[in-house]
mmCIF file of C-alpha atoms in Angstrom:
data_model
loop_
_atom_site.group_PDB
_atom_site.id
_atom_site.type_symbol
_atom_site.label_atom_id
_atom_site.label_comp_id
_atom_site.label_asym_id
_atom_site.label_seq_id
_atom_site.Cartn_x
_atom_site.Cartn_y
_atom_site.Cartn_z
ATOM 1 C CA GLY A 1 10.468 17.085 79.907
ATOM 2 C CA GLN A 2 9.852 17.777 83.557
ATOM 3 C CA ASN A 3 11.219 20.410 85.943
ATOM 4 C CA ILE A 4 10.646 19.369 89.555
ATOM 5 C CA ASP A 5 11.552 21.451 92.596
ATOM 6 C CA GLN A 6 11.494 20.539 96.262
ATOM 7 C CA PRO A 7 13.383 21.885 99.293
ATOM 8 C CA THR A 8 16.758 20.344 100.002
ATOM 9 C CA GLU A 9 16.431 19.876 103.749
ATOM 10 C CA MET A 10 13.875 20.141 106.555
ATOM 11 C CA THR A 11 14.195 19.559 110.288
ATOM 12 C CA ALA A 12 11.360 18.858 112.701
ATOM 13 C CA THR A 13 10.770 17.580 116.212
ATOM 14 C CA GLU A 14 9.477 14.139 117.090
ATOM 15 C CA GLY A 15 5.669 14.214 117.284
ATOM 16 C CA ALA A 16 5.373 17.296 115.086
ATOM 17 C CA ILE A 17 4.030 17.740 111.541
ATOM 18 C CA VAL A 18 6.134 18.495 108.484
ATOM 19 C CA GLN A 19 4.947 19.486 105.000
ATOM 20 C CA ILE A 20 7.213 18.914 102.011
ATOM 21 C CA ASN A 21 6.274 20.941 98.948
ATOM 22 C CA CYS A 22 6.916 19.956 95.360
ATOM 23 C CA THR A 23 6.340 22.106 92.292
ATOM 24 C CA TYR A 24 6.606 20.835 88.766
ATOM 25 C CA GLN A 25 6.425 21.923 85.135
ATOM 26 C CA THR A 26 5.524 19.085 82.838
ATOM 27 C CA SER A 27 4.741 18.084 79.287
ATOM 28 C CA GLY A 28 2.156 15.334 79.608
ATOM 29 C CA PHE A 29 1.193 14.809 83.263
ATOM 30 C CA ASN A 30 0.173 11.273 84.182
ATOM 31 C CA GLY A 31 0.418 11.153 87.960
ATOM 32 C CA LEU A 32 2.634 12.229 90.834
ATOM 33 C CA PHE A 33 4.400 9.903 93.244
ATOM 34 C CA TRP A 34 6.131 10.314 96.576
ATOM 35 C CA TYR A 35 8.874 7.907 97.587
ATOM 36 C CA GLN A 36 10.778 7.512 100.836
ATOM 37 C CA GLN A 37 14.473 6.668 100.804
ATOM 38 C CA HIS A 38 16.492 5.894 103.909
ATOM 39 C CA ALA A 39 20.238 6.465 103.683
ATOM 40 C CA GLY A 40 21.956 3.673 101.786
ATOM 41 C CA GLU A 41 18.692 2.009 100.789
ATOM 42 C CA ALA A 42 16.377 1.857 97.797
ATOM 43 C CA PRO A 43 13.414 4.217 97.377
ATOM 44 C CA THR A 44 10.072 2.801 98.521
ATOM 45 C CA PHE A 45 6.623 3.910 97.360
ATOM 46 C CA LEU A 46 4.612 6.151 99.696
ATOM 47 C CA SER A 47 1.765 7.716 97.763
ATOM 48 C CA TYR A 48 0.227 8.460 94.382
ATOM 49 C CA ASN A 49 -1.986 11.295 93.146
ATOM 50 C CA VAL A 50 -3.454 11.672 89.688
ATOM 51 C CA LEU A 51 -6.562 13.735 90.478
ATOM 52 C CA ASP A 52 -6.717 16.970 92.452
ATOM 53 C CA GLY A 53 -7.167 16.615 96.173
ATOM 54 C CA LEU A 54 -5.862 14.889 99.243
ATOM 55 C CA GLU A 55 -4.938 11.223 99.593
ATOM 56 C CA GLU A 56 -4.511 9.984 103.157
ATOM 57 C CA LYS A 57 -2.617 6.866 104.214
ATOM 58 C CA GLY A 58 -2.171 6.651 107.956
ATOM 59 C CA ARG A 59 0.302 9.277 109.161
ATOM 60 C CA PHE A 60 1.151 10.303 105.595
ATOM 61 C CA SER A 61 -1.033 12.404 103.282
ATOM 62 C CA SER A 62 -0.351 13.752 99.814
ATOM 63 C CA PHE A 63 -2.075 16.605 98.010
ATOM 64 C CA LEU A 64 -2.169 17.523 94.342
ATOM 65 C CA SER A 65 -3.229 20.606 92.400
ATOM 66 C CA ARG A 66 -2.732 19.973 88.686
ATOM 67 C CA SER A 67 -3.634 23.530 87.663
ATOM 68 C CA LYS A 68 -0.919 24.927 89.945
ATOM 69 C CA GLY A 69 1.657 22.204 89.254
ATOM 70 C CA TYR A 70 1.903 21.668 92.993
ATOM 71 C CA SER A 71 1.930 18.805 95.451
ATOM 72 C CA TYR A 72 2.806 18.357 99.073
ATOM 73 C CA LEU A 73 3.532 15.412 101.330
ATOM 74 C CA LEU A 74 2.347 15.799 104.917
ATOM 75 C CA LEU A 75 3.981 13.717 107.619
ATOM 76 C CA LYS A 76 2.104 13.721 110.924
ATOM 77 C CA GLU A 77 3.126 12.518 114.384
ATOM 78 C CA LEU A 78 6.740 12.378 113.306
ATOM 79 C CA GLN A 79 8.833 9.479 114.523
ATOM 80 C CA MET A 80 12.608 9.090 114.518
ATOM 81 C CA LYS A 81 12.304 6.422 111.822
ATOM 82 C CA ASP A 82 10.807 9.058 109.494
ATOM 83 C CA SER A 83 14.267 10.601 109.117
ATOM 84 C CA ALA A 84 14.900 9.974 105.421
ATOM 85 C CA SER A 85 14.879 11.570 101.997
ATOM 86 C CA TYR A 86 11.501 12.119 100.368
ATOM 87 C CA LEU A 87 11.408 12.089 96.600
ATOM 88 C CA CYS A 88 8.746 13.754 94.466
ATOM 89 C CA ALA A 89 8.345 12.158 91.028
ATOM 90 C CA VAL A 90 6.141 13.061 88.067
ATOM 91 C CA ARG A 91 5.055 10.444 85.552
ATOM 92 C CA ASP A 92 4.621 11.192 81.866
ATOM 93 C CA ARG A 93 2.295 9.556 79.365
ATOM 94 C CA ASP A 94 4.985 6.975 78.488
ATOM 95 C CA TYR A 95 4.996 5.881 82.164
ATOM 96 C CA LYS A 96 8.466 7.275 82.734
ATOM 97 C CA LEU A 97 9.216 9.011 86.044
ATOM 98 C CA SER A 98 11.160 12.227 86.506
ATOM 99 C CA PHE A 99 12.388 12.788 90.043
ATOM 100 C CA GLY A 100 13.114 15.867 92.060
ATOM 101 C CA ALA A 101 16.449 15.984 93.876
ATOM 102 C CA GLY A 102 14.780 14.930 97.135
ATOM 103 C CA THR A 103 14.139 16.520 100.531
ATOM 104 C CA THR A 104 16.148 15.239 103.488
ATOM 105 C CA VAL A 105 14.021 15.282 106.628
ATOM 106 C CA THR A 106 15.757 15.091 109.981
ATOM 107 C CA VAL A 107 13.610 14.287 113.007
ATOM 108 C CA ARG A 108 15.025 15.426 116.331
ATOM 109 C CA ALA A 109 14.047 14.183 119.759
ATOM 110 C CA THR B 1 9.462 -13.256 97.083
ATOM 111 C CA ALA B 2 12.794 -11.680 96.134
ATOM 112 C CA GLY B 3 11.311 -8.792 94.151
ATOM 113 C CA ILE B 4 14.214 -7.164 92.348
ATOM 114 C CA THR B 5 17.815 -8.219 92.772
ATOM 115 C CA GLN B 6 20.903 -6.411 91.536
ATOM 116 C CA ALA B 7 24.489 -7.549 91.258
ATOM 117 C CA PRO B 8 27.099 -6.700 92.215
ATOM 118 C CA THR B 9 26.361 -4.733 95.396
ATOM 119 C CA SER B 10 29.402 -2.581 94.797
ATOM 120 C CA GLN B 11 32.314 -2.447 92.402
ATOM 121 C CA ILE B 12 35.504 -0.488 91.817
ATOM 122 C CA LEU B 13 36.339 -0.303 88.129
ATOM 123 C CA ALA B 14 39.321 1.061 86.258
ATOM 124 C CA ALA B 15 38.546 3.719 83.658
ATOM 125 C CA GLY B 16 38.317 2.277 80.172
ATOM 126 C CA ARG B 17 37.120 -1.144 81.354
ATOM 127 C CA SER B 18 33.707 -2.510 80.535
ATOM 128 C CA MET B 19 31.163 -3.770 83.020
ATOM 129 C CA THR B 20 27.633 -5.153 83.100
ATOM 130 C CA LEU B 21 25.313 -4.454 86.000
ATOM 131 C CA ARG B 22 22.741 -7.166 86.429
ATOM 132 C CA CYS B 23 19.081 -6.770 87.336
ATOM 133 C CA THR B 24 16.477 -9.506 87.738
ATOM 134 C CA GLN B 25 12.855 -9.256 88.851
ATOM 135 C CA ASP B 26 10.455 -12.065 89.709
ATOM 136 C CA MET B 27 7.209 -10.054 89.702
ATOM 137 C CA ARG B 28 6.550 -10.538 85.961
ATOM 138 C CA HIS B 29 6.385 -6.779 85.484
ATOM 139 C CA ASN B 30 6.244 -5.493 81.921
ATOM 140 C CA ALA B 31 8.431 -2.450 82.394
ATOM 141 C CA MET B 32 11.951 -2.117 83.743
ATOM 142 C CA TYR B 33 14.150 0.923 84.304
ATOM 143 C CA TRP B 34 17.729 1.900 85.086
ATOM 144 C CA TYR B 35 18.494 5.043 87.109
ATOM 145 C CA ARG B 36 21.620 6.620 88.449
ATOM 146 C CA GLN B 37 21.545 8.609 91.675
ATOM 147 C CA ASP B 38 24.064 11.335 92.349
ATOM 148 C CA LEU B 39 24.214 13.666 95.328
ATOM 149 C CA GLY B 40 22.154 16.783 94.720
ATOM 150 C CA LEU B 41 20.788 15.545 91.401
ATOM 151 C CA GLY B 42 18.335 12.887 92.451
ATOM 152 C CA LEU B 43 17.431 9.857 90.375
ATOM 153 C CA ARG B 44 17.937 10.216 86.632
ATOM 154 C CA LEU B 45 16.618 7.728 84.091
ATOM 155 C CA ILE B 46 19.281 6.091 81.909
ATOM 156 C CA HIS B 47 17.312 3.565 79.842
ATOM 157 C CA TYR B 48 13.976 1.832 80.096
ATOM 158 C CA SER B 49 12.047 -1.046 78.591
ATOM 159 C CA ASN B 50 8.250 -1.227 78.436
ATOM 160 C CA THR B 51 8.232 -4.873 77.359
ATOM 161 C CA ALA B 52 10.620 -7.664 76.488
ATOM 162 C CA GLY B 53 12.348 -6.982 73.183
ATOM 163 C CA THR B 54 12.024 -3.184 73.336
ATOM 164 C CA THR B 55 14.179 -0.500 74.956
ATOM 165 C CA GLY B 56 14.221 3.281 75.054
ATOM 166 C CA LYS B 57 16.559 6.090 76.042
ATOM 167 C CA GLY B 58 16.037 8.090 79.194
ATOM 168 C CA GLU B 59 17.478 11.406 80.290
ATOM 169 C CA VAL B 60 21.169 10.352 80.492
ATOM 170 C CA PRO B 61 21.755 7.411 78.087
ATOM 171 C CA ASP B 62 25.217 8.262 76.751
ATOM 172 C CA GLY B 63 27.884 5.700 77.637
ATOM 173 C CA TYR B 64 25.326 3.032 78.580
ATOM 174 C CA SER B 65 23.516 0.282 76.718
ATOM 175 C CA VAL B 66 20.759 -2.152 77.711
ATOM 176 C CA SER B 67 19.034 -5.230 76.389
ATOM 177 C CA ARG B 68 15.752 -6.931 77.284
ATOM 178 C CA ALA B 69 15.873 -10.500 76.004
ATOM 179 C CA ASN B 70 13.166 -11.698 78.416
ATOM 180 C CA THR B 71 10.714 -10.354 80.986
ATOM 181 C CA ASP B 72 12.863 -10.919 84.059
ATOM 182 C CA ASP B 73 16.318 -9.580 83.165
ATOM 183 C CA PHE B 74 17.478 -6.091 82.233
ATOM 184 C CA PRO B 75 21.292 -5.768 82.232
ATOM 185 C CA LEU B 76 23.035 -2.391 81.954
ATOM 186 C CA THR B 77 26.415 -2.293 80.204
ATOM 187 C CA LEU B 78 29.122 0.328 80.401
ATOM 188 C CA ALA B 79 31.297 -0.262 77.337
ATOM 189 C CA SER B 80 34.226 1.914 78.426
ATOM 190 C CA ALA B 81 33.799 3.351 81.900
ATOM 191 C CA VAL B 82 34.726 6.943 82.755
ATOM 192 C CA PRO B 83 35.035 8.551 86.207
ATOM 193 C CA SER B 84 31.828 10.563 85.682
ATOM 194 C CA GLN B 85 29.953 7.261 85.720
ATOM 195 C CA THR B 86 30.766 6.878 89.401
ATOM 196 C CA SER B 87 27.306 6.691 90.959
ATOM 197 C CA VAL B 88 24.740 4.497 92.651
ATOM 198 C CA TYR B 89 22.697 2.607 90.077
ATOM 199 C CA PHE B 90 19.147 1.491 90.774
ATOM 200 C CA CYS B 91 17.070 -0.891 88.716
ATOM 201 C CA ALA B 92 13.276 -0.686 88.981
ATOM 202 C CA SER B 93 10.231 -2.419 87.546
ATOM 203 C CA SER B 94 6.505 -1.761 87.269
ATOM 204 C CA GLU B 95 3.318 -2.910 85.668
ATOM 205 C CA LEU B 96 1.924 -0.739 82.877
ATOM 206 C CA ALA B 97 -1.753 -1.548 83.440
ATOM 207 C CA GLY B 98 -3.831 -0.831 86.538
ATOM 208 C CA ALA B 99 -4.179 2.039 88.974
ATOM 209 C CA TYR B 100 -0.893 3.008 90.535
ATOM 210 C CA ASN B 101 1.790 1.252 88.515
ATOM 211 C CA GLU B 102 4.308 2.297 91.117
ATOM 212 C CA GLN B 103 7.902 1.394 90.447
ATOM 213 C CA PHE B 104 9.642 -1.087 92.723
ATOM 214 C CA PHE B 105 13.355 -0.550 93.196
ATOM 215 C CA GLY B 106 16.236 -2.955 93.620
ATOM 216 C CA PRO B 107 18.835 -2.464 96.380
ATOM 217 C CA GLY B 108 21.274 -0.638 94.112
ATOM 218 C CA THR B 109 24.835 -1.062 92.870
ATOM 219 C CA ARG B 110 27.481 1.363 94.059
ATOM 220 C CA LEU B 111 30.007 1.850 91.242
ATOM 221 C CA THR B 112 33.290 3.707 91.532
ATOM 222 C CA VAL B 113 35.296 4.373 88.372
ATOM 223 C CA LEU B 114 38.903 5.329 88.954
#
């Protein structure tokens, strides 16, 4: 199984940078995903890491260290619309995802 | 393209009654999944299906059953609902070949069992 930990809440100012950490313990790692979920809506895919290193997609970047069981999602140039929950999910070799409880990010003006 | 649809959007159900949550995808994805999302617990996998005709148990399967008669549909049935099954239920689908294989989620069904 998987044990996935991420902070419950984070608050940041518009235009700032926020880093959301995720640690995991896994049996059979096959990739790590980050999803964004606005209140009352479905999760939507943000990023995917399977090899160590940084993946950059516009204002969002995700980092993975498999040896440390660690990932982070970096949100740059924060906008009000970035206020949402961010879900860290680890995939196993059967392609099943295990999710962390999510980090609620509040962006303040 | 509709993607994934779920029905109903929300439902209030008396304890002991049965109910089927419907999920349909039009992306021809091999795999489909059912999750429940509860405050503070995140998304938890109930059942999954890697291809039509096969299903598997996830983390919290008790009290739920699924079937996968064809590629597009993956209904979730509660045979005798209990209040602890009050939750938001999300259906998802993905490919199993290729690079990312990210899961695409439906809009969810909010179920209240009284």
